[in-house]
Coordinates of C-alpha atoms in Angstrom, one line a residue:
M1 CA -11.6 15.5 -7.1
E2 CA -8.6 16.0 -9.5
E3 CA -6.3 15.3 -6.6
H4 CA -8.0 12.0 -5.9
K5 CA -8.0 11.0 -9.6
H6 CA -4.2 11.6 -9.5
I7 CA -3.9 9.4 -6.4
F8 CA -5.9 6.7 -8.0
R9 CA -3.8 6.7 -11.2
E10 CA -0.8 5.9 -9.2
N11 CA -2.6 3.4 -6.9
V12 CA -4.4 1.2 -9.4
I13 CA -3.0 -2.3 -9.1
P14 CA -1.6 -3.4 -12.4
E15 CA -2.2 -6.8 -14.1
V16 CA -5.5 -7.5 -12.5
P17 CA -9.1 -7.1 -13.7
D18 CA -10.9 -3.8 -13.4
L19 CA -10.1 -1.2 -10.8
A20 CA -8.5 -2.5 -7.7
I21 CA -6.9 0.4 -5.8
Y22 CA -4.2 0.2 -3.1
I23 CA -3.1 3.2 -1.0
P24 CA -0.2 2.5 1.4
N25 CA 0.0 4.7 4.6
F26 CA -3.6 5.8 4.2
I27 CA -3.7 6.4 8.0
T28 CA -0.9 7.5 10.3
Q29 CA 0.8 5.6 13.1
E30 CA -1.2 7.7 15.6
E31 CA -4.5 7.0 13.9
E32 CA -3.6 3.2 13.9
D33 CA -2.9 3.4 17.6
E34 CA -6.1 5.3 18.2
I35 CA -8.2 2.6 16.4
T36 CA -6.4 -0.2 18.3
K37 CA -7.1 1.5 21.6
Y38 CA -10.8 2.0 21.0
V39 CA -11.3 -1.5 19.6
N40 CA -9.5 -3.1 22.6
N41 CA -11.7 -1.0 25.0
T42 CA -14.9 -2.1 23.3
P43 CA -17.3 -3.8 25.7
L44 CA -17.3 -7.6 25.3
P45 CA -21.0 -7.8 24.3
K46 CA -20.2 -5.8 21.1
W47 CA -18.0 -8.6 19.9
T48 CA -19.4 -11.6 17.9
Q49 CA -17.2 -14.7 18.4
L50 CA -16.9 -16.9 15.4
T51 CA -15.0 -20.2 15.2
H52 CA -11.8 -18.7 13.7
R53 CA -12.0 -15.0 14.5
R54 CA -14.2 -12.4 16.2
L55 CA -15.9 -9.3 14.8
Q56 CA -17.9 -6.1 15.5
N57 CA -20.7 -4.6 13.4
W58 CA -21.0 -0.8 13.5
G59 CA -23.9 1.0 11.8
G60 CA -26.3 -1.9 12.2
N61 CA -26.5 -5.6 11.3
P62 CA -26.9 -6.1 7.5
H63 CA -29.9 -8.3 6.8
P64 CA -31.8 -9.2 3.6
R65 CA -34.9 -7.5 5.0
G66 CA -33.0 -4.3 5.7
M67 CA -30.5 -3.0 8.2
I68 CA -31.8 -1.1 11.2
A69 CA -29.4 1.9 11.1
E70 CA -27.4 2.6 14.2
E71 CA -25.2 5.6 14.8
I72 CA -21.5 4.9 14.2
P73 CA -19.4 6.2 17.1
S74 CA -17.4 9.4 16.4
W75 CA -14.0 7.7 16.8
L76 CA -15.0 5.4 13.9
Q77 CA -17.0 7.8 11.8
K78 CA -13.8 9.8 11.4
Y79 CA -12.3 7.0 9.3
V80 CA -15.6 6.5 7.4
N81 CA -15.4 10.2 6.5
K82 CA -11.8 9.8 5.5
V83 CA -12.7 7.0 3.1
S84 CA -15.7 9.0 1.8
S85 CA -13.5 11.9 1.0
C86 CA -11.7 9.9 -1.6
D87 CA -14.8 10.2 -3.8
I88 CA -15.0 6.5 -4.6
F89 CA -18.6 6.3 -3.5
E90 CA -21.5 8.2 -5.2
K91 CA -23.1 10.9 -3.1
N92 CA -26.2 8.9 -2.4
K93 CA -24.3 5.7 -1.6
L94 CA -21.8 6.9 1.0
P95 CA -20.6 4.3 3.5
N96 CA -23.0 3.6 6.4
H97 CA -21.5 0.4 7.8
V98 CA -18.2 -0.9 9.3
L99 CA -17.4 -4.5 9.8
L100 CA -14.5 -4.8 12.1
N101 CA -12.7 -8.2 12.0
E102 CA -9.9 -9.2 14.4
Y103 CA -7.5 -11.8 13.0
L104 CA -4.9 -13.3 15.3
S105 CA -1.8 -14.7 13.7
G106 CA -2.8 -18.0 12.0
Q107 CA -6.4 -17.0 11.6
G108 CA -8.1 -16.4 8.2
I109 CA -11.3 -16.5 6.3
M110 CA -12.5 -18.9 3.6
A111 CA -13.1 -17.9 0.0
H112 CA -16.2 -15.7 -0.3
S113 CA -17.8 -12.8 -2.1
D114 CA -19.4 -9.9 -0.2
G115 CA -22.7 -10.4 -2.0
P116 CA -25.9 -8.5 -2.7
L117 CA -26.4 -6.9 0.8
F118 CA -23.8 -4.3 0.0
H119 CA -23.2 -1.7 -2.8
P120 CA -20.4 -3.4 -4.9
I121 CA -17.5 -1.2 -3.5
V122 CA -15.6 -2.5 -0.5
T123 CA -12.9 -0.5 1.2
T124 CA -10.6 -2.0 3.9
I125 CA -8.2 -0.3 6.3
S126 CA -5.7 -2.7 7.9
C127 CA -4.3 -2.1 11.4
G128 CA -1.7 -3.9 13.5
S129 CA -0.3 -6.4 10.9
H130 CA -0.1 -7.1 7.2
T131 CA -2.1 -9.9 5.5
L132 CA -2.2 -11.6 2.2
L133 CA -5.5 -11.4 0.4
D134 CA -5.9 -14.2 -2.1
F135 CA -8.3 -14.1 -5.2
Y136 CA -10.0 -17.0 -7.0
K137 CA -12.1 -16.9 -10.1
R138 CA -15.7 -17.6 -9.2
L139 CA -16.6 -21.1 -10.7
D140 CA -19.7 -22.0 -12.6
S141 CA -21.8 -24.2 -10.3
T142 CA -21.3 -27.2 -12.7
E143 CA -17.5 -27.1 -12.1
Q144 CA -16.6 -29.3 -9.2
H145 CA -12.9 -28.8 -9.0
Q146 CA -11.1 -26.6 -6.5
P147 CA -10.7 -23.1 -7.9
N148 CA -7.1 -22.0 -8.6
L149 CA -5.4 -19.1 -6.9
E150 CA -5.3 -16.3 -9.5
F151 CA -3.3 -13.7 -7.6
S152 CA -2.8 -12.1 -4.2
F153 CA -2.5 -8.6 -2.8
L154 CA -0.3 -7.7 0.2
L155 CA -2.3 -5.5 2.5
E156 CA 0.2 -3.6 4.7
R157 CA -0.8 -2.1 8.1
R158 CA -2.2 1.4 7.8
S159 CA -3.1 0.8 4.1
L160 CA -6.5 1.3 2.3
F161 CA -7.6 -1.3 -0.2
I162 CA -10.5 -0.7 -2.6
L163 CA -12.3 -3.6 -4.3
Q164 CA -14.9 -3.1 -6.9
G165 CA -16.2 -4.0 -10.4
D166 CA -15.2 -7.3 -11.9
L167 CA -13.2 -8.3 -8.8
Y168 CA -16.3 -7.8 -6.6
H169 CA -18.7 -9.7 -8.9
N170 CA -16.6 -12.5 -10.5
Y171 CA -13.9 -13.4 -7.9
L172 CA -13.9 -14.8 -4.4
H173 CA -11.3 -13.6 -1.9
S174 CA -9.8 -15.3 1.2
I175 CA -7.1 -15.1 3.8
A176 CA -5.2 -18.4 4.4
E177 CA -4.9 -19.6 8.0
R178 CA -1.1 -19.3 8.5
D179 CA 1.4 -17.5 10.7
T180 CA 3.7 -16.3 7.9
D181 CA 3.5 -15.2 4.3
V182 CA 6.2 -15.6 1.6
V183 CA 6.8 -12.8 -0.8
S184 CA 6.3 -14.0 -4.4
K185 CA 6.5 -11.3 -7.1
S186 CA 4.7 -13.5 -9.7
V187 CA 1.7 -13.9 -7.3
I188 CA 1.5 -10.7 -5.3
K189 CA 0.4 -8.0 -7.8
N190 CA 0.6 -4.8 -5.8
L191 CA 4.3 -5.0 -4.6
S192 CA 5.3 -2.2 -6.9
I193 CA 3.0 0.3 -5.1
C194 CA 3.5 -1.0 -1.6
G195 CA 4.8 1.5 1.0
D196 CA 7.7 -0.8 1.9
K197 CA 10.0 -2.6 -0.4
F198 CA 9.9 -6.4 -0.3
S199 CA 12.4 -9.0 -1.7
E200 CA 11.5 -12.3 -3.4
G201 CA 11.2 -15.1 -0.9
E202 CA 11.1 -12.8 2.1
I203 CA 9.1 -14.3 5.0
L204 CA 6.6 -11.9 6.7
K205 CA 5.4 -12.8 10.1
R206 CA 1.8 -12.0 10.9
G207 CA 0.7 -10.4 14.1
T208 CA -2.9 -9.4 15.3
R209 CA -4.6 -7.6 12.5
L210 CA -7.7 -5.4 12.8
S211 CA -9.5 -5.0 9.5
L212 CA -12.0 -2.1 9.1
T213 CA -14.3 -3.0 6.1
I214 CA -16.2 0.2 5.3
R215 CA -19.2 -0.2 2.9
H216 CA -22.6 1.1 1.9
V217 CA -25.7 -1.0 2.8
P218 CA -28.4 0.1 0.4
K219 CA -31.4 -1.4 2.2
T220 CA -31.8 0.2 5.6
S221 CA -34.7 0.8 7.9
K222 CA -35.7 4.4 8.7
L223 CA -35.7 3.6 12.4
K224 CA -32.4 5.0 13.7
L225 CA -31.1 3.6 16.9
K226 CA -28.9 5.7 19.2
I227 CA -26.5 3.7 21.3
G228 CA -24.7 5.2 24.2

């Protein structure tokens, strides 16, 4: 545990509310290749096609009435365990669900919060490409204007990002639909702890990104489904 506390002291993102943690090179190149291989070999029925991206649910489908728990395959459970070993989650709230999103270059997701179906700690492993995660202050429902961008985080491939606390409850996050991102030191708050060094104005070209969002769903059904 002491070792993890040490990691987190170095990896807490400065200048943003509460405890956002960013760990570059959380997985190795070999592990990234392994994830990509398994995801690309997943049978088509496991994919859900949305308008601007496609995704897979592992561990079950979160639902207000409760998630019917399914076994997570061993190739993926390995990364759930790796995240659990960081001691971010309490013992009785260990991750039991993985949402896997595929973002092609130019695809994104509109501003949202992860909401009450999940325990308010979100961990994300990025594979294949970087992305820029943008944060907006959650507006009071009486405020009609467009929320302003507060800050962004650069999520490098093979990194782990941990979102919790104030950032979970009081901010929305999104990924803009574009092919490239421009490095701005005044907006991107985690550049000082990124694995690579980036210069002001540098243009980063996006590729296909696989995002593994690993979370705890508190409300689950006791019925466990085994899938082959």
